[in-house]
PDB file of C-alpha atoms in Angstrom:
ATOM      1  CA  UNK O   1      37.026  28.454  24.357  1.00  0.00           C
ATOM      2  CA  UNK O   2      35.836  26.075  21.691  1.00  0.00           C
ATOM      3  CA  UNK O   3      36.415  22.395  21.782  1.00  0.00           C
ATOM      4  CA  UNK O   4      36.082  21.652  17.831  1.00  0.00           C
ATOM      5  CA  UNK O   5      37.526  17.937  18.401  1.00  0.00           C
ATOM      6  CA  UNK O   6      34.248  16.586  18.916  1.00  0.00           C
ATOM      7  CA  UNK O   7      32.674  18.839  16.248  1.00  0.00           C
ATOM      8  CA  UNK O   8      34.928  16.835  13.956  1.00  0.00           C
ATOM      9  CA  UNK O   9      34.753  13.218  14.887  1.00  0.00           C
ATOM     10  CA  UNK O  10      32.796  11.635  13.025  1.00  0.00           C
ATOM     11  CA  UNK O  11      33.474  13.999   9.977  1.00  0.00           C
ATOM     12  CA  UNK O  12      30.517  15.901   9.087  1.00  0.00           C
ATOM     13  CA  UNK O  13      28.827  15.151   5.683  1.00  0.00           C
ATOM     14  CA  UNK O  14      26.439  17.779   4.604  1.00  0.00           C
ATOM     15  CA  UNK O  15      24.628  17.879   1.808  1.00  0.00           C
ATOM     16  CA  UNK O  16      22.699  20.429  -0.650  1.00  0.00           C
ATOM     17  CA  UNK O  17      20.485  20.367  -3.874  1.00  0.00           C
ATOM     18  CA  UNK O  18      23.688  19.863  -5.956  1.00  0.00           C
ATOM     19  CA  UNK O  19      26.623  18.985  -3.889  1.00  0.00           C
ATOM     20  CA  UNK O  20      27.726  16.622  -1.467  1.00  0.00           C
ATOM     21  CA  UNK O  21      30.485  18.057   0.659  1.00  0.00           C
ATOM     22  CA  UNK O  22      32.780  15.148   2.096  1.00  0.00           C
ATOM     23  CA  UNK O  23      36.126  14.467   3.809  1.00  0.00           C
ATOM     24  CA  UNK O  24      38.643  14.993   1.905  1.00  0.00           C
ATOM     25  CA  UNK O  25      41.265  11.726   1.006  1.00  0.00           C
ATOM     26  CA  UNK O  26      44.621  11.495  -0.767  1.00  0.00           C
ATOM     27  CA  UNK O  27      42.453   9.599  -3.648  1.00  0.00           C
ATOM     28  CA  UNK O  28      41.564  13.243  -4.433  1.00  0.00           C
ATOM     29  CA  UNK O  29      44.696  14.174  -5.044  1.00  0.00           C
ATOM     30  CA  UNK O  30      44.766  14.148  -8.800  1.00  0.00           C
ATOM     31  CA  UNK O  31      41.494  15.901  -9.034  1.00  0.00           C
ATOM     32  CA  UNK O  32      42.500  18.477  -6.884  1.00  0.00           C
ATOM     33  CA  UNK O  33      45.892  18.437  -8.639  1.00  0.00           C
ATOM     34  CA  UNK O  34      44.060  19.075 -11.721  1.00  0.00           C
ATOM     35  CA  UNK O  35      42.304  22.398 -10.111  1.00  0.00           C
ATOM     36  CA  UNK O  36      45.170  23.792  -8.331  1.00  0.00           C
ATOM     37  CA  UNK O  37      47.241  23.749 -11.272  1.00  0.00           C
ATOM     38  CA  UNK O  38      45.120  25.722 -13.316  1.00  0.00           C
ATOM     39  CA  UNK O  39      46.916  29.073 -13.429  1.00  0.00           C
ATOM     40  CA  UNK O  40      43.146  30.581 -13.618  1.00  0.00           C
ATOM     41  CA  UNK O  41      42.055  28.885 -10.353  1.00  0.00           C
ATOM     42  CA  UNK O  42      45.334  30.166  -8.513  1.00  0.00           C
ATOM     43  CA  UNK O  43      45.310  34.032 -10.182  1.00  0.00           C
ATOM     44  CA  UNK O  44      43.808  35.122  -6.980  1.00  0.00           C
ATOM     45  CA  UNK O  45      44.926  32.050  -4.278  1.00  0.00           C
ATOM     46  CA  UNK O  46      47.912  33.939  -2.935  1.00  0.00           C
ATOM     47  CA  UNK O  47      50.550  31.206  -3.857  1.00  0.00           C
ATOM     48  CA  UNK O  48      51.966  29.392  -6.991  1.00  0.00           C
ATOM     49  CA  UNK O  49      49.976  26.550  -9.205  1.00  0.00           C
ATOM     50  CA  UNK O  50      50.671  23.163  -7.739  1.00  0.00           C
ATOM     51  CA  UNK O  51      53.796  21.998  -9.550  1.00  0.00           C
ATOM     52  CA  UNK O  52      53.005  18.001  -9.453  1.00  0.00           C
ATOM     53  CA  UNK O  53      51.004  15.472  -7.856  1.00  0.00           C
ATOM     54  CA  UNK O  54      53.039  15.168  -4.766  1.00  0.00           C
ATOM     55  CA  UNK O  55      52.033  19.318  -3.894  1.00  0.00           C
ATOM     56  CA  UNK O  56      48.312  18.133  -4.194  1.00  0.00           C
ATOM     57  CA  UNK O  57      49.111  15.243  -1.927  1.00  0.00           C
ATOM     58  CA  UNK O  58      51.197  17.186   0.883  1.00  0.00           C
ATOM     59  CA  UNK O  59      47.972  19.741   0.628  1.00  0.00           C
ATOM     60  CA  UNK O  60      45.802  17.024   1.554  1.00  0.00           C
ATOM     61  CA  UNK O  61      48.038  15.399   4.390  1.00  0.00           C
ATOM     62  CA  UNK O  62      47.890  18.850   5.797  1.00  0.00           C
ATOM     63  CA  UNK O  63      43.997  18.703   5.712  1.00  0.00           C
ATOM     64  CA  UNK O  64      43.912  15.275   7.531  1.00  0.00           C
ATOM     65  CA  UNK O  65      46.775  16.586  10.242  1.00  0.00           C
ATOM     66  CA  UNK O  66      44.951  19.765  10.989  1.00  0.00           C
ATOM     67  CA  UNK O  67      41.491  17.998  11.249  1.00  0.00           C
ATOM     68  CA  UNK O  68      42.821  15.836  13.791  1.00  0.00           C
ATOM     69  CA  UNK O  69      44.057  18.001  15.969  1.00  0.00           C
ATOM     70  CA  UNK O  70      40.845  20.122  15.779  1.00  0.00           C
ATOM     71  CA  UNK O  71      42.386  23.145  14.414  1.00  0.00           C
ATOM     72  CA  UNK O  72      41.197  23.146  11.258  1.00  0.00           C
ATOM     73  CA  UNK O  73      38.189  21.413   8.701  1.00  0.00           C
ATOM     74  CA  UNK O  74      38.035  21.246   5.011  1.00  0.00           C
ATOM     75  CA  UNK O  75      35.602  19.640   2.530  1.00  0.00           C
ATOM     76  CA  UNK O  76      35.549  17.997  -0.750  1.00  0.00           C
ATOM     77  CA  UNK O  77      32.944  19.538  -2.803  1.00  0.00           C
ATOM     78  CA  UNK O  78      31.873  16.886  -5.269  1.00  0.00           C
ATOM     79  CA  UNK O  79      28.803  16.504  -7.468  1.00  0.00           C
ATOM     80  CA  UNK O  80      25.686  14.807  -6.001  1.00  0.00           C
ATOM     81  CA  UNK O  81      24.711  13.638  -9.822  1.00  0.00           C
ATOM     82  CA  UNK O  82      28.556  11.539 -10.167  1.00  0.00           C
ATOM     83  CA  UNK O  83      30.311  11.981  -7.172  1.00  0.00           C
ATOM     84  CA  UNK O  84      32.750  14.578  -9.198  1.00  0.00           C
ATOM     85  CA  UNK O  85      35.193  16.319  -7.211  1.00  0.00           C
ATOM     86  CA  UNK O  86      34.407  19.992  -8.632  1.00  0.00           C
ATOM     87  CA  UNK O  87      36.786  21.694  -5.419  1.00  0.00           C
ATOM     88  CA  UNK O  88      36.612  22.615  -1.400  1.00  0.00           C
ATOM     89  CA  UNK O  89      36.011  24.791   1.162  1.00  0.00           C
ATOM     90  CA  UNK O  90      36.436  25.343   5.285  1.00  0.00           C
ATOM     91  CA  UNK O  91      37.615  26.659   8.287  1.00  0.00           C
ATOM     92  CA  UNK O  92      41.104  26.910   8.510  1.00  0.00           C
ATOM     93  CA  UNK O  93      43.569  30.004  11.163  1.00  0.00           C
ATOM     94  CA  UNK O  94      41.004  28.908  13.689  1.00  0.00           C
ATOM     95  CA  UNK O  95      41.334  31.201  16.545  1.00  0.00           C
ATOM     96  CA  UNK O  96      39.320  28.930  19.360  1.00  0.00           C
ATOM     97  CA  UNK O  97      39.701  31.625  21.958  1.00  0.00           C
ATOM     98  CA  UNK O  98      37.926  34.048  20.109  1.00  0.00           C
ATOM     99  CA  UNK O  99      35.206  32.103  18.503  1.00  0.00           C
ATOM    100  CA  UNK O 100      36.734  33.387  15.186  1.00  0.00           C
ATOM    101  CA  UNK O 101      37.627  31.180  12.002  1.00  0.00           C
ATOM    102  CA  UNK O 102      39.000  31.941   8.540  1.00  0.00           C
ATOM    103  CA  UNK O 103      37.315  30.329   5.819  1.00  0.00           C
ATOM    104  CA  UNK O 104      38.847  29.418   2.374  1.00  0.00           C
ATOM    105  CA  UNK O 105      38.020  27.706  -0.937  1.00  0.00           C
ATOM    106  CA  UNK O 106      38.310  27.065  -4.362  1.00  0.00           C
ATOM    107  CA  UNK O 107      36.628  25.612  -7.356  1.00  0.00           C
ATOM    108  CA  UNK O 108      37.443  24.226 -11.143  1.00  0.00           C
ATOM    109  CA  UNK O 109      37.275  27.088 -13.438  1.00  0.00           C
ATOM    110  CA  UNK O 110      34.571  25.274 -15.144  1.00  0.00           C
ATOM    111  CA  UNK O 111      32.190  25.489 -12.780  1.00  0.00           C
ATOM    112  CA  UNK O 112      32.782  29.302 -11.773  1.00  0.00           C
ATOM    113  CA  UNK O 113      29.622  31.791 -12.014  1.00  0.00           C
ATOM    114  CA  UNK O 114      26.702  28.747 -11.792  1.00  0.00           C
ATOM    115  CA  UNK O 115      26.199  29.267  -8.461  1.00  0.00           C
ATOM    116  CA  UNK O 116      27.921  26.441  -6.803  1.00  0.00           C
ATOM    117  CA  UNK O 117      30.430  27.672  -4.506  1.00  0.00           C
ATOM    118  CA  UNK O 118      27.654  30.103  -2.543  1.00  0.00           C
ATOM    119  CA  UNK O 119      25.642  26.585  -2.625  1.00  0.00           C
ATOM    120  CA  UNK O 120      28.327  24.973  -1.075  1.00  0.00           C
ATOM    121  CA  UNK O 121      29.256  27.604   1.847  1.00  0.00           C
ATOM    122  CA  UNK O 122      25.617  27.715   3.051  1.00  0.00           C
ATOM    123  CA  UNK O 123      25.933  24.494   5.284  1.00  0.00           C
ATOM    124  CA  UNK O 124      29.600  25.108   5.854  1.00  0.00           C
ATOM    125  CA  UNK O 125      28.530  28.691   7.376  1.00  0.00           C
ATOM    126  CA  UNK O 126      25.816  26.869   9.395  1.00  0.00           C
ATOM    127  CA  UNK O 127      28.001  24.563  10.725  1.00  0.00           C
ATOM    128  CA  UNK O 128      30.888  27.081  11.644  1.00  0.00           C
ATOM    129  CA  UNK O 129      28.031  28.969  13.437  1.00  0.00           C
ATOM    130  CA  UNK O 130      25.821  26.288  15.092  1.00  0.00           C
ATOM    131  CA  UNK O 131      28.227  22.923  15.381  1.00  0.00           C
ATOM    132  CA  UNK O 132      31.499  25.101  15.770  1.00  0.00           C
ATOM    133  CA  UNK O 133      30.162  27.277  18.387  1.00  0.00           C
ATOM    134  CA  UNK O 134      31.873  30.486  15.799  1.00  0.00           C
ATOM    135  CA  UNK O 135      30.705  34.023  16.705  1.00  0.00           C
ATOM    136  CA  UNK O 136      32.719  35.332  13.543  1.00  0.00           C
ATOM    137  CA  UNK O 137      34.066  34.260   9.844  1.00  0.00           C
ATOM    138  CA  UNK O 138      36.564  35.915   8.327  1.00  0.00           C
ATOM    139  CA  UNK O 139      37.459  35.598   4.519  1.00  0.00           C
ATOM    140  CA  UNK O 140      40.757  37.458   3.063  1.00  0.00           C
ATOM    141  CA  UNK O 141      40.814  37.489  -0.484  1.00  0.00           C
ATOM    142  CA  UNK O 142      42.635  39.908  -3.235  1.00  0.00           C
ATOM    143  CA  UNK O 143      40.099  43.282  -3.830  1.00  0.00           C
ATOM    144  CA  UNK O 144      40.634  42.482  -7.707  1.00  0.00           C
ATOM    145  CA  UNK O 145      38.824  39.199  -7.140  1.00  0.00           C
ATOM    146  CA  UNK O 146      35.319  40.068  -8.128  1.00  0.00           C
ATOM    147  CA  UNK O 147      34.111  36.202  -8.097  1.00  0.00           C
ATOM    148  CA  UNK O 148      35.075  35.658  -4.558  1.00  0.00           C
ATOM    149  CA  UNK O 149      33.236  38.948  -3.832  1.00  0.00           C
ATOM    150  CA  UNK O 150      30.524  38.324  -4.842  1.00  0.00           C
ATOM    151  CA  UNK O 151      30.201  34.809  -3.530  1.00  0.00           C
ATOM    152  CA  UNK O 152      30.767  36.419  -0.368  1.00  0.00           C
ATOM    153  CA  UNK O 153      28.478  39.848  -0.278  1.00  0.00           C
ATOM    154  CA  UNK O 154      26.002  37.027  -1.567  1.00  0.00           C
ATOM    155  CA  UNK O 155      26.106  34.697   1.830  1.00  0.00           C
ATOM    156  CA  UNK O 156      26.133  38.227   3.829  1.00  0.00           C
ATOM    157  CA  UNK O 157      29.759  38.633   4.600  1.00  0.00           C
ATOM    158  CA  UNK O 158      31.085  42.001   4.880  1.00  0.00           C
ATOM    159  CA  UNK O 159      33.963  44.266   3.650  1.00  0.00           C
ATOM    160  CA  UNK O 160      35.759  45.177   7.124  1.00  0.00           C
ATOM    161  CA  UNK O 161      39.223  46.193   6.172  1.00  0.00           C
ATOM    162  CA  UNK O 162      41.737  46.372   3.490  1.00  0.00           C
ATOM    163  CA  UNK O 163      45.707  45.076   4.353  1.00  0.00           C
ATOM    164  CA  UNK O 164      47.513  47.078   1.961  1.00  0.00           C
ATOM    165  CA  UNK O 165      50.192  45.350   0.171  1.00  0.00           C
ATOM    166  CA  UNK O 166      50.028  42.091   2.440  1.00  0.00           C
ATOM    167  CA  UNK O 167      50.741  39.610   0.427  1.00  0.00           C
ATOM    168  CA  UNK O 168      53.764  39.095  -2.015  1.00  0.00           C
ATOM    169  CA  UNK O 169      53.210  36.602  -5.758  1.00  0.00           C
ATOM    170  CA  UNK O 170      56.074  34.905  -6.726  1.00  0.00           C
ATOM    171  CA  UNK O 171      54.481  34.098  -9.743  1.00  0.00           C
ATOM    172  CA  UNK O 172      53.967  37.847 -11.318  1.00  0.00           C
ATOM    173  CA  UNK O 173      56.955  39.803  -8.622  1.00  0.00           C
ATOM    174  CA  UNK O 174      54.418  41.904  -7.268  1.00  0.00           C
ATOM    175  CA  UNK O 175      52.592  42.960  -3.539  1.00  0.00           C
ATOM    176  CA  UNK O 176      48.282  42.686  -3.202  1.00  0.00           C
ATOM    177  CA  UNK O 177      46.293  44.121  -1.310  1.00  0.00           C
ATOM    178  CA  UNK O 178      44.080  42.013   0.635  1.00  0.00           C
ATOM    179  CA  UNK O 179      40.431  42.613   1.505  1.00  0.00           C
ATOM    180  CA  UNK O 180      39.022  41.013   4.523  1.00  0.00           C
ATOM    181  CA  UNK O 181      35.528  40.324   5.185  1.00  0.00           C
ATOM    182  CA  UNK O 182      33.622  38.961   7.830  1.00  0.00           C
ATOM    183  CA  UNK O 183      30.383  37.467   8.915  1.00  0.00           C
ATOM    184  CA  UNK O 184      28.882  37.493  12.463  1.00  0.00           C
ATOM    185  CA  UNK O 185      26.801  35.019  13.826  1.00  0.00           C
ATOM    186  CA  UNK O 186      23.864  37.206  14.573  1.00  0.00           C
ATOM    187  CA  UNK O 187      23.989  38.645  10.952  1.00  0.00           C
ATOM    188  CA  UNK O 188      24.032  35.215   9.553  1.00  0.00           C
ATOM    189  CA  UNK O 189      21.118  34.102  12.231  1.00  0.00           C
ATOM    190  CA  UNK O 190      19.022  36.944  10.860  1.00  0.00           C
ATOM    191  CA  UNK O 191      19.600  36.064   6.884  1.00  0.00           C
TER     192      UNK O 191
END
């Protein structure tokens, strides 16, 4: 079984041409505010816009609570040019038994399509694999989604199921479908 408590402490910075990916602090909460509120951002996310500041700021407690109990690991993904919190990304439904995690993310509309959230997985994917000790990633997003497909088919991940009707949107009074994909270890080691 994994022990990701020590993968965590201290938190991992990584780095990549573009991006610095950090811990995430509840003086990102109006950035990320600003994001999740964006109706755009959240079309696909499986949940309501954030409503205020205070939703942003419960998100982000949740981060800190879940990273120290090992269970879970996310990342601010900021700009290495001005330290601009663009969005994030990690492992969270970490299921240590299997060597299996779920990974998530999301980024400001403006910066969709230039390459930056496949930029940021990269080093997430290595850690999950090499620091984490994963055998498998899992991603679940809505089929209609063709962003979040593509940022996945382009780090390797594969289409492995469909849950039909899994999820229900508040928002729009309606079921999706949800497509999940996964990534093995060996597949990534050969890439």
């Amino acid at each position: 079984m994994l022990e990701l408590e020590q993968a965590f402490v201290p938190f991992p910075l990584l780095e990549t041409e573009r991006l610095i990916l950090r811990e995430i602090t509840t003086d990102d909460a109006d950035a990320m505010f600003q994001i999740m509120s964006d109706p755009q951002v959240m079309r696909y996310f499986g949940q309501s816009p954030l409503r205020d500041l205070d939703a942003a700021v419960q998100r982000i407690t949740r981060f800190i609570d879940e990273l120290r109990a090992g269970r879970a690991i996310r990342w601010a993904v900021t700009l290495r040019e001005n330290g601009r919190y663009i969005g994030s990304c990690g492992y969270h439904t970490t299921l240590a038994k299997h060597f299996r995690a779920e990974i998530g993310y999301e980024l400001a509309a403006e910066y969709w399509g230039r390459g930056f959230m496949p930029e940021a997985l990269r080093p997430v994917l290595d850690f999950g694999f090499h620091t984490m000790g994963l055998n498998s990633i899992e991603a679940q997003i809505d089929p209609e989604n063709s962003g979040s497909r593509r940022v996945l088919e382009k780090l390797g991940f594969v289409q492995e199921g469909l849950l039909r009707q899994s999820y229900y949107e508040p928002e729009h009074k309606r079921f999706t479908d949800t497509a999940i994909f996964g990534l093995l270890h060996q597949a990534h080691h050969r890439a």
